[in-house]
Amino acid sequence: MKISKVEDWIPPIVIALKFNVDGSARGSLGLAGIGGVHRDHKRNVLCIFSANVGFQDAITIEILAIARACKLYVSRPELIGRDIAVVRDSKVAVSWVNSGGIGSIKHVQTIYDFRKHLNSLGKVCVMFSLRASNSVADMLVKNGLGGSRDLLKWNAF
């Protein structure tokens, strides 16, 4: 019997925001989707997204999910200057984003693009969390896998 550690979603500190993202594919190289949920310290949902990203491998999906969250963050002027944590359940993707390296040659441009955003903002951290705390993002990924249209919804702040 396998026992898994369960981790609930933990809200950020009062002045910060949290963007949980996820990605999944059907097979090792298959139809892929990404999704995410952006919440504040009161657990209010500020934004949700899901998207079908075509046929991708697992690590590409992980990188695309983080990149989409960063792009959405910088698209909203009212968020600039707020601390934000982008949370992902892929240790590899998180380490590539946080290291000075470039990861796989296939992902150089994507990693460079969102590192540029992260560096210009200065208050964004990308961190790892167990899959259990990413359950809403995981649900949105399933929508992205099956959906023919992208979903993006912002709520009032």
GROMACS .gro file of N, CA and C in nm:
model
  471
    1MET      N    1   0.085  -0.118   0.000
    1MET     CA    2   0.000   0.000   0.000
    1MET      C    3   0.089   0.123   0.000
    2LYS      N    4   0.056   0.219  -0.087
    2LYS     CA    5   0.131   0.344  -0.097
    2LYS      C    6   0.058   0.453  -0.020
    3ILE      N    7   0.130   0.523   0.066
    3ILE     CA    8   0.071   0.631   0.143
    3ILE      C    9   0.126   0.762   0.088
    4SER      N   10   0.038   0.851   0.049
    4SER     CA   11   0.078   0.981  -0.006
    4SER      C   12   0.055   1.089   0.097
    5LYS      N   13   0.145   1.185   0.099
    5LYS     CA   14   0.128   1.300   0.186
    5LYS      C   15   0.023   1.393   0.124
    6VAL      N   16  -0.073   1.435   0.203
    6VAL     CA   17  -0.177   1.525   0.156
    6VAL      C   18  -0.143   1.666   0.202
    7GLU      N   19  -0.154   1.759   0.112
    7GLU     CA   20  -0.124   1.899   0.143
    7GLU      C   21  -0.239   1.985   0.092
    8ASP      N   22  -0.303   2.057   0.183
    8ASP     CA   23  -0.410   2.148   0.144
    8ASP      C   24  -0.352   2.274   0.083
    9TRP      N   25  -0.436   2.346   0.008
    9TRP     CA   26  -0.394   2.474  -0.047
    9TRP      C   27  -0.375   2.572   0.067
   10ILE      N   28  -0.261   2.638   0.071
   10ILE     CA   29  -0.230   2.735   0.175
   10ILE      C   30  -0.232   2.873   0.114
   11PRO      N   31  -0.313   2.964   0.170
   11PRO     CA   32  -0.320   3.099   0.113
   11PRO      C   33  -0.189   3.174   0.132
   12PRO      N   34  -0.162   3.270   0.044
   12PRO     CA   35  -0.042   3.351   0.060
   12PRO      C   36  -0.060   3.451   0.175
   13ILE      N   37   0.048   3.522   0.208
   13ILE     CA   38   0.037   3.626   0.311
   13ILE      C   39  -0.054   3.737   0.259
   14VAL      N   40  -0.099   3.825   0.345
   14VAL     CA   41  -0.201   3.925   0.313
   14VAL      C   42  -0.168   4.009   0.190
   15ILE      N   43  -0.045   4.051   0.172
   15ILE     CA   44  -0.012   4.140   0.061
   15ILE      C   45   0.022   4.066  -0.068
   16ALA      N   46   0.016   3.934  -0.065
   16ALA     CA   47   0.061   3.855  -0.180
   16ALA      C   48  -0.056   3.785  -0.249
   17LEU      N   49  -0.024   3.729  -0.365
   17LEU     CA   50  -0.119   3.651  -0.445
   17LEU      C   51  -0.053   3.518  -0.479
   18LYS      N   52  -0.135   3.419  -0.512
   18LYS     CA   53  -0.081   3.288  -0.548
   18LYS      C   54  -0.147   3.240  -0.677
   19PHE      N   55  -0.067   3.190  -0.769
   19PHE     CA   56  -0.115   3.139  -0.897
   19PHE      C   57  -0.074   2.992  -0.905
   20ASN      N   58  -0.168   2.900  -0.882
   20ASN     CA   59  -0.140   2.757  -0.896
   20ASN      C   60  -0.164   2.718  -1.041
   21VAL      N   61  -0.066   2.651  -1.101
   21VAL     CA   62  -0.077   2.609  -1.241
   21VAL      C   63  -0.048   2.460  -1.253
   22ASP      N   64  -0.097   2.402  -1.362
   22ASP     CA   65  -0.076   2.259  -1.385
   22ASP      C   66  -0.081   2.233  -1.535
   23GLY      N   67  -0.035   2.117  -1.574
   23GLY     CA   68  -0.038   2.075  -1.713
   23GLY      C   69  -0.044   1.924  -1.720
   24SER      N   70  -0.097   1.872  -1.829
   24SER     CA   71  -0.109   1.728  -1.845
   24SER      C   72  -0.122   1.694  -1.993
   25ALA      N   73  -0.084   1.571  -2.025
   25ALA     CA   74  -0.095   1.523  -2.163
   25ALA      C   75  -0.152   1.382  -2.163
   26ARG      N   76  -0.214   1.348  -2.273
   26ARG     CA   77  -0.261   1.211  -2.292
   26ARG      C   78  -0.148   1.133  -2.357
   27GLY      N   79  -0.075   1.060  -2.276
   27GLY     CA   80   0.041   0.986  -2.325
   27GLY      C   81   0.168   1.067  -2.311
   28SER      N   82   0.282   1.005  -2.345
   28SER     CA   83   0.411   1.073  -2.328
   28SER      C   84   0.430   1.188  -2.427
   29LEU      N   85   0.370   1.178  -2.541
   29LEU     CA   86   0.367   1.288  -2.637
   29LEU      C   87   0.226   1.287  -2.696
   30GLY      N   88   0.139   1.364  -2.632
   30GLY     CA   89   0.000   1.360  -2.673
   30GLY      C   90  -0.068   1.493  -2.660
   31LEU      N   91  -0.199   1.491  -2.683
   31LEU     CA   92  -0.280   1.611  -2.670
   31LEU      C   93  -0.263   1.663  -2.528
   32ALA      N   94  -0.232   1.792  -2.516
   32ALA     CA   95  -0.195   1.848  -2.387
   32ALA      C   96  -0.282   1.968  -2.350
   33GLY      N   97  -0.295   1.989  -2.220
   33GLY     CA   98  -0.368   2.104  -2.170
   33GLY      C   99  -0.297   2.165  -2.052
   34ILE      N  100  -0.321   2.294  -2.030
   34ILE     CA  101  -0.268   2.364  -1.913
   34ILE      C  102  -0.383   2.437  -1.846
   35GLY      N  103  -0.365   2.469  -1.720
   35GLY     CA  104  -0.468   2.542  -1.648
   35GLY      C  105  -0.411   2.606  -1.523
   36GLY      N  106  -0.486   2.701  -1.469
   36GLY     CA  107  -0.439   2.766  -1.348
   36GLY      C  108  -0.548   2.845  -1.278
   37VAL      N  109  -0.525   2.871  -1.151
   37VAL     CA  110  -0.615   2.950  -1.070
   37VAL      C  111  -0.532   3.049  -0.989
   38HIS      N  112  -0.576   3.174  -0.987
   38HIS     CA  113  -0.506   3.285  -0.924
   38HIS      C  114  -0.592   3.331  -0.807
   39ARG      N  115  -0.537   3.324  -0.684
   39ARG     CA  116  -0.616   3.357  -0.565
   39ARG      C  117  -0.541   3.452  -0.473
   40ASP      N  118  -0.619   3.521  -0.389
   40ASP     CA  119  -0.558   3.609  -0.289
   40ASP      C  120  -0.558   3.541  -0.152
   41HIS      N  121  -0.516   3.615  -0.050
   41HIS     CA  122  -0.504   3.559   0.084
   41HIS      C  123  -0.638   3.520   0.148
   42LYS      N  124  -0.748   3.573   0.095
   42LYS     CA  125  -0.881   3.538   0.146
   42LYS      C  126  -0.943   3.421   0.069
   43ARG      N  127  -0.865   3.361  -0.020
   43ARG     CA  128  -0.908   3.250  -0.106
   43ARG      C  129  -1.001   3.294  -0.218
   44ASN      N  130  -1.011   3.426  -0.241
   44ASN     CA  131  -1.090   3.477  -0.352
   44ASN      C  132  -1.022   3.441  -0.483
   45VAL      N  133  -1.099   3.389  -0.578
   45VAL     CA  134  -1.045   3.356  -0.709
   45VAL      C  135  -1.043   3.483  -0.793
   46LEU      N  136  -0.923   3.523  -0.837
   46LEU     CA  137  -0.908   3.643  -0.920
   46LEU      C  138  -0.910   3.608  -1.068
   47CYS      N  139  -0.858   3.489  -1.101
   47CYS     CA  140  -0.849   3.450  -1.242
   47CYS      C  141  -0.843   3.298  -1.251
   48ILE      N  142  -0.906   3.245  -1.356
   48ILE     CA  143  -0.888   3.105  -1.392
   48ILE      C  144  -0.858   3.099  -1.542
   49PHE      N  145  -0.780   2.999  -1.580
   49PHE     CA  146  -0.756   2.978  -1.723
   49PHE      C  147  -0.738   2.831  -1.750
   50SER      N  148  -0.769   2.792  -1.872
   50SER     CA  149  -0.735   2.659  -1.923
   50SER      C  150  -0.716   2.672  -2.072
   51ALA      N  151  -0.630   2.589  -2.126
   51ALA     CA  152  -0.601   2.596  -2.269
   51ALA      C  153  -0.553   2.462  -2.320
   52ASN      N  154  -0.593   2.431  -2.441
   52ASN     CA  155  -0.538   2.317  -2.513
   52ASN      C  156  -0.412   2.369  -2.581
   53VAL      N  157  -0.300   2.301  -2.559
   53VAL     CA  158  -0.172   2.346  -2.616
   53VAL      C  159  -0.118   2.249  -2.721
   54GLY      N  160  -0.208   2.172  -2.781
   54GLY     CA  161  -0.167   2.082  -2.889
   54GLY      C  162  -0.096   1.958  -2.838
   55PHE      N  163  -0.015   1.899  -2.923
   55PHE     CA  164   0.059   1.778  -2.887
   55PHE      C  165   0.194   1.819  -2.831
   56GLN      N  166   0.219   1.785  -2.705
   56GLN     CA  167   0.340   1.827  -2.636
   56GLN      C  168   0.392   1.714  -2.547
   57ASP      N  169   0.520   1.722  -2.513
   57ASP     CA  170   0.577   1.632  -2.415
   57ASP      C  171   0.557   1.691  -2.275
   58ALA      N  172   0.579   1.610  -2.173
   58ALA     CA  173   0.548   1.648  -2.035
   58ALA      C  174   0.621   1.774  -1.989
   59ILE      N  175   0.749   1.784  -2.012
   59ILE     CA  176   0.823   1.900  -1.961
   59ILE      C  177   0.783   2.029  -2.034
   60THR      N  178   0.753   2.020  -2.161
   60THR     CA  179   0.706   2.138  -2.235
   60THR      C  180   0.577   2.190  -2.174
   61ILE      N  181   0.488   2.100  -2.139
   61ILE     CA  182   0.361   2.139  -2.079
   61ILE      C  183   0.385   2.212  -1.947
   62GLU      N  184   0.477   2.160  -1.867
   62GLU     CA  185   0.507   2.222  -1.738
   62GLU      C  186   0.558   2.365  -1.757
   63ILE      N  187   0.647   2.383  -1.851
   63ILE     CA  188   0.704   2.515  -1.880
   63ILE      C  189   0.596   2.609  -1.934
   64LEU      N  190   0.511   2.559  -2.024
   64LEU     CA  191   0.404   2.643  -2.081
   64LEU      C  192   0.305   2.691  -1.975
   65ALA      N  193   0.276   2.606  -1.876
   65ALA     CA  194   0.182   2.645  -1.770
   65ALA      C  195   0.239   2.761  -1.687
   66ILE      N  196   0.366   2.754  -1.652
   66ILE     CA  197   0.430   2.862  -1.576
   66ILE      C  198   0.436   2.989  -1.661
   67ALA      N  199   0.472   2.973  -1.787
   67ALA     CA  200   0.482   3.089  -1.877
   67ALA      C  201   0.347   3.159  -1.892
   68ARG      N  202   0.239   3.082  -1.904
   68ARG     CA  203   0.106   3.143  -1.919
   68ARG      C  204   0.070   3.223  -1.794
   69ALA      N  205   0.098   3.170  -1.676
   69ALA     CA  206   0.069   3.242  -1.552
   69ALA      C  207   0.146   3.374  -1.547
   70CYS      N  208   0.273   3.371  -1.586
   70CYS     CA  209   0.354   3.494  -1.586
   70CYS      C  210   0.299   3.597  -1.684
   71LYS      N  211   0.259   3.552  -1.802
   71LYS     CA  212   0.203   3.645  -1.901
   71LYS      C  213   0.072   3.706  -1.852
   72LEU      N  214  -0.011   3.626  -1.788
   72LEU     CA  215  -0.137   3.678  -1.736
   72LEU      C  216  -0.111   3.780  -1.625
   73TYR      N  217  -0.015   3.752  -1.541
   73TYR     CA  218   0.020   3.842  -1.432
   73TYR      C  219   0.062   3.978  -1.485
   74VAL      N  220   0.151   3.980  -1.583
   74VAL     CA  221   0.199   4.109  -1.635
   74VAL      C  222   0.096   4.179  -1.723
   75SER      N  223  -0.010   4.108  -1.762
   75SER     CA  224  -0.114   4.171  -1.845
   75SER      C  225  -0.208   4.260  -1.764
   76ARG      N  226  -0.200   4.253  -1.634
   76ARG     CA  227  -0.290   4.329  -1.547
   76ARG      C  228  -0.212   4.434  -1.468
   77PRO      N  229  -0.222   4.561  -1.508
   77PRO     CA  230  -0.146   4.667  -1.440
   77PRO      C  231  -0.173   4.674  -1.289
   78GLU      N  232  -0.295   4.639  -1.247
   78GLU     CA  233  -0.327   4.645  -1.105
   78GLU      C  234  -0.252   4.541  -1.022
   79LEU      N  235  -0.190   4.445  -1.087
   79LEU     CA  236  -0.114   4.343  -1.014
   79LEU      C  237   0.034   4.378  -1.002
   80ILE      N  238   0.082   4.466  -1.086
   80ILE     CA  239   0.223   4.502  -1.084
   80ILE      C  240   0.258   4.559  -0.946
   81GLY      N  241   0.366   4.508  -0.891
   81GLY     CA  242   0.410   4.551  -0.759
   81GLY      C  243   0.360   4.462  -0.647
   82ARG      N  244   0.262   4.375  -0.675
   82ARG     CA  245   0.215   4.280  -0.573
   82ARG      C  246   0.305   4.157  -0.575
   83ASP      N  247   0.336   4.105  -0.460
   83ASP     CA  248   0.412   3.981  -0.452
   83ASP      C  249   0.324   3.868  -0.504
   84ILE      N  250   0.384   3.777  -0.578
   84ILE     CA  251   0.308   3.663  -0.631
   84ILE      C  252   0.394   3.538  -0.630
   85ALA      N  253   0.331   3.428  -0.596
   85ALA     CA  254   0.396   3.297  -0.602
   85ALA      C  255   0.326   3.217  -0.711
   86VAL      N  256   0.403   3.167  -0.806
   86VAL     CA  257   0.351   3.076  -0.908
   86VAL      C  258   0.388   2.936  -0.859
   87VAL      N  259   0.287   2.854  -0.834
   87VAL     CA  260   0.308   2.724  -0.771
   87VAL      C  261   0.282   2.613  -0.871
   88ARG      N  262   0.375   2.520  -0.879
   88ARG     CA  263   0.372   2.412  -0.978
   88ARG      C  264   0.408   2.283  -0.908
   89ASP      N  265   0.354   2.171  -0.953
   89ASP     CA  266   0.386   2.042  -0.891
   89ASP      C  267   0.489   1.963  -0.972
   90SER      N  268   0.572   2.032  -1.048
   90SER     CA  269   0.681   1.969  -1.123
   90SER      C  270   0.815   2.023  -1.073
   91LYS      N  271   0.892   1.937  -1.005
   91LYS     CA  272   1.022   1.981  -0.953
   91LYS      C  273   1.116   2.020  -1.067
   92VAL      N  274   1.111   1.949  -1.178
   92VAL     CA  275   1.200   1.979  -1.290
   92VAL      C  276   1.171   2.118  -1.346
   93ALA      N  277   1.045   2.147  -1.375
   93ALA     CA  278   1.009   2.277  -1.432
   93ALA      C  279   1.044   2.390  -1.336
   94VAL      N  280   1.016   2.373  -1.209
   94VAL     CA  281   1.047   2.477  -1.110
   94VAL      C  282   1.197   2.498  -1.102
   95SER      N  283   1.275   2.391  -1.104
   95SER     CA  284   1.421   2.408  -1.095
   95SER      C  285   1.476   2.476  -1.220
   96TRP      N  286   1.423   2.447  -1.338
   96TRP     CA  287   1.468   2.513  -1.460
   96TRP      C  288   1.439   2.662  -1.456
   97VAL      N  289   1.322   2.699  -1.407
   97VAL     CA  290   1.284   2.840  -1.399
   97VAL      C  291   1.371   2.914  -1.299
   98ASN      N  292   1.400   2.851  -1.186
   98ASN     CA  293   1.472   2.917  -1.078
   98ASN      C  294   1.624   2.913  -1.092
   99SER      N  295   1.675   2.824  -1.177
   99SER     CA  296   1.820   2.815  -1.192
   99SER      C  297   1.868   2.915  -1.296
  100GLY      N  298   1.998   2.933  -1.302
  100GLY     CA  299   2.054   3.022  -1.402
  100GLY      C  300   2.069   2.955  -1.538
  101GLY      N  301   2.043   2.824  -1.544
  101GLY     CA  302   2.059   2.750  -1.668
  101GLY      C  303   1.945   2.773  -1.765
  102ILE      N  304   1.949   2.700  -1.876
  102ILE     CA  305   1.848   2.717  -1.979
  102ILE      C  306   1.759   2.594  -1.996
  103GLY      N  307   1.782   2.490  -1.916
  103GLY     CA  308   1.702   2.369  -1.930
  103GLY      C  309   1.734   2.302  -2.062
  104SER      N  310   1.635   2.248  -2.126
  104SER     CA  311   1.651   2.183  -2.255
  104SER      C  312   1.661   2.288  -2.365
  105ILE      N  313   1.738   2.260  -2.467
  105ILE     CA  314   1.754   2.353  -2.580
  105ILE      C  315   1.618   2.384  -2.644
  106LYS      N  316   1.526   2.289  -2.637
  106LYS     CA  317   1.393   2.307  -2.695
  106LYS      C  318   1.315   2.419  -2.623
  107HIS      N  319   1.349   2.445  -2.497
  107HIS     CA  320   1.271   2.538  -2.415
  107HIS      C  321   1.341   2.670  -2.388
  108VAL      N  322   1.453   2.694  -2.453
  108VAL     CA  323   1.533   2.814  -2.426
  108VAL      C  324   1.451   2.941  -2.442
  109GLN      N  325   1.381   2.957  -2.553
  109GLN     CA  326   1.308   3.081  -2.579
  109GLN      C  327   1.195   3.103  -2.479
  110THR      N  328   1.120   2.999  -2.449
  110THR     CA  329   1.009   3.012  -2.353
  110THR      C  330   1.063   3.050  -2.215
  111ILE      N  331   1.167   2.981  -2.170
  111ILE     CA  332   1.226   3.011  -2.039
  111ILE      C  333   1.282   3.152  -2.038
  112TYR      N  334   1.352   3.190  -2.143
  112TYR     CA  335   1.407   3.325  -2.151
  112TYR      C  336   1.295   3.430  -2.143
  113ASP      N  337   1.188   3.410  -2.217
  113ASP     CA  338   1.077   3.506  -2.219
  113ASP      C  339   1.017   3.529  -2.082
  114PHE      N  340   0.986   3.419  -2.010
  114PHE     CA  341   0.922   3.446  -1.881
  114PHE      C  342   1.021   3.482  -1.774
  115ARG      N  343   1.148   3.445  -1.786
  115ARG     CA  344   1.249   3.497  -1.692
  115ARG      C  345   1.262   3.648  -1.707
  116LYS      N  346   1.252   3.697  -1.831
  116LYS     CA  347   1.257   3.841  -1.855
  116LYS      C  348   1.143   3.910  -1.780
  117HIS      N  349   1.023   3.852  -1.788
  117HIS     CA  350   0.909   3.907  -1.714
  117HIS      C  351   0.935   3.902  -1.563
  118LEU      N  352   0.982   3.788  -1.515
  118LEU     CA  353   1.007   3.773  -1.372
  118LEU      C  354   1.110   3.874  -1.323
  119ASN      N  355   1.218   3.891  -1.399
  119ASN     CA  356   1.323   3.983  -1.359
  119ASN      C  357   1.276   4.128  -1.361
  120SER      N  358   1.189   4.163  -1.454
  120SER     CA  359   1.141   4.301  -1.460
  120SER      C  360   1.046   4.332  -1.346
  121LEU      N  361   0.978   4.232  -1.295
  121LEU     CA  362   0.883   4.254  -1.186
  121LEU      C  363   0.950   4.246  -1.050
  122GLY      N  364   1.040   4.151  -1.034
  122GLY     CA  365   1.117   4.138  -0.912
  122GLY      C  366   1.045   4.083  -0.792
  123LYS      N  367   0.916   4.063  -0.797
  123LYS     CA  368   0.843   4.016  -0.680
  123LYS      C  369   0.769   3.886  -0.708
  124VAL      N  370   0.817   3.809  -0.802
  124VAL     CA  371   0.754   3.684  -0.838
  124VAL      C  372   0.846   3.570  -0.802
  125CYS      N  373   0.793   3.468  -0.735
  125CYS     CA  374   0.872   3.349  -0.710
  125CYS      C  375   0.797   3.229  -0.768
  126VAL      N  376   0.872   3.134  -0.817
  126VAL     CA  377   0.814   3.010  -0.870
  126VAL      C  378   0.855   2.901  -0.774
  127MET      N  379   0.756   2.828  -0.724
  127MET     CA  380   0.784   2.730  -0.621
  127MET      C  381   0.713   2.597  -0.646
  128PHE      N  382   0.768   2.493  -0.585
  128PHE     CA  383   0.713   2.358  -0.595
  128PHE      C  384   0.615   2.333  -0.481
  129SER      N  385   0.508   2.260  -0.511
  129SER     CA  386   0.414   2.215  -0.410
  129SER      C  387   0.360   2.079  -0.453
  130LEU      N  388   0.317   2.002  -0.358
  130LEU     CA  389   0.263   1.870  -0.389
  130LEU      C  390   0.137   1.882  -0.474
  131ARG      N  391   0.111   1.780  -0.552
  131ARG     CA  392  -0.004   1.777  -0.642
  131ARG      C  393  -0.136   1.800  -0.569
  132ALA      N  394  -0.149   1.751  -0.447
  132ALA     CA  395  -0.276   1.763  -0.374
  132ALA      C  396  -0.317   1.909  -0.353
  133SER      N  397  -0.221   1.999  -0.342
  133SER     CA  398  -0.255   2.140  -0.320
  133SER      C  399  -0.287   2.211  -0.451
  134ASN      N  400  -0.276   2.140  -0.561
  134ASN     CA  401  -0.299   2.198  -0.694
  134ASN      C  402  -0.427   2.142  -0.757
  135SER      N  403  -0.522   2.099  -0.677
  135SER     CA  404  -0.639   2.027  -0.730
  135SER      C  405  -0.727   2.112  -0.821
  136VAL      N  406  -0.743   2.241  -0.793
  136VAL     CA  407  -0.825   2.326  -0.879
  136VAL      C  408  -0.757   2.344  -1.015
  137ALA      N  409  -0.626   2.368  -1.013
  137ALA     CA  410  -0.552   2.380  -1.139
  137ALA      C  411  -0.560   2.250  -1.218
  138ASP      N  412  -0.553   2.138  -1.150
  138ASP     CA  413  -0.563   2.007  -1.216
  138ASP      C  414  -0.699   1.992  -1.285
  139MET      N  415  -0.806   2.036  -1.220
  139MET     CA  416  -0.940   2.031  -1.280
  139MET      C  417  -0.946   2.118  -1.406
  140LEU      N  418  -0.883   2.235  -1.401
  140LEU     CA  419  -0.882   2.325  -1.517
  140LEU      C  420  -0.803   2.265  -1.633
  141VAL      N  421  -0.698   2.190  -1.602
  141VAL     CA  422  -0.621   2.122  -1.706
  141VAL      C  423  -0.709   2.024  -1.781
  142LYS      N  424  -0.790   1.951  -1.708
  142LYS     CA  425  -0.880   1.855  -1.773
  142LYS      C  426  -0.975   1.927  -1.869
  143ASN      N  427  -1.019   2.047  -1.833
  143ASN     CA  428  -1.100   2.128  -1.923
  143ASN      C  429  -1.019   2.165  -2.047
  144GLY      N  430  -0.892   2.200  -2.029
  144GLY     CA  431  -0.806   2.234  -2.142
  144GLY      C  432  -0.783   2.116  -2.234
  145LEU      N  433  -0.770   1.998  -2.177
  145LEU     CA  434  -0.750   1.878  -2.258
  145LEU      C  435  -0.871   1.847  -2.345
  146GLY      N  436  -0.989   1.869  -2.291
  146GLY     CA  437  -1.110   1.833  -2.364
  146GLY      C  438  -1.173   1.948  -2.439
  147GLY      N  439  -1.128   2.068  -2.412
  147GLY     CA  440  -1.195   2.184  -2.469
  147GLY      C  441  -1.143   2.222  -2.607
  148SER      N  442  -1.232   2.276  -2.684
  148SER     CA  443  -1.192   2.325  -2.815
  148SER      C  444  -1.158   2.474  -2.809
  149ARG      N  445  -1.197   2.539  -2.700
  149ARG     CA  446  -1.169   2.682  -2.684
  149ARG      C  447  -1.095   2.706  -2.552
  150ASP      N  448  -1.009   2.805  -2.552
  150ASP     CA  449  -0.940   2.844  -2.429
  150ASP      C  450  -1.039   2.910  -2.335
  151LEU      N  451  -1.014   2.898  -2.208
  151LEU     CA  452  -1.093   2.963  -2.104
  151LEU      C  453  -1.006   3.062  -2.031
  152LEU      N  454  -1.052   3.185  -2.017
  152LEU     CA  455  -0.984   3.287  -1.939
  152LEU      C  456  -1.091   3.375  -1.876
  153LYS      N  457  -1.094   3.378  -1.745
  153LYS     CA  458  -1.193   3.458  -1.673
  153LYS      C  459  -1.127   3.532  -1.558
  154TRP      N  460  -1.137   3.663  -1.561
  154TRP     CA  461  -1.090   3.748  -1.452
  154TRP      C  462  -1.210   3.793  -1.370
  155ASN      N  463  -1.197   3.790  -1.239
  155ASN     CA  464  -1.299   3.843  -1.149
  155ASN      C  465  -1.254   3.980  -1.099
  156ALA      N  466  -1.346   4.059  -1.049
  156ALA     CA  467  -1.312   4.191  -0.995
  156ALA      C  468  -1.222   4.176  -0.874
  157PHE      N  469  -1.130   4.268  -0.857
  157PHE     CA  470  -1.036   4.265  -0.745
  157PHE      C  471  -1.094   4.344  -0.631
   0.00000   0.00000   0.00000
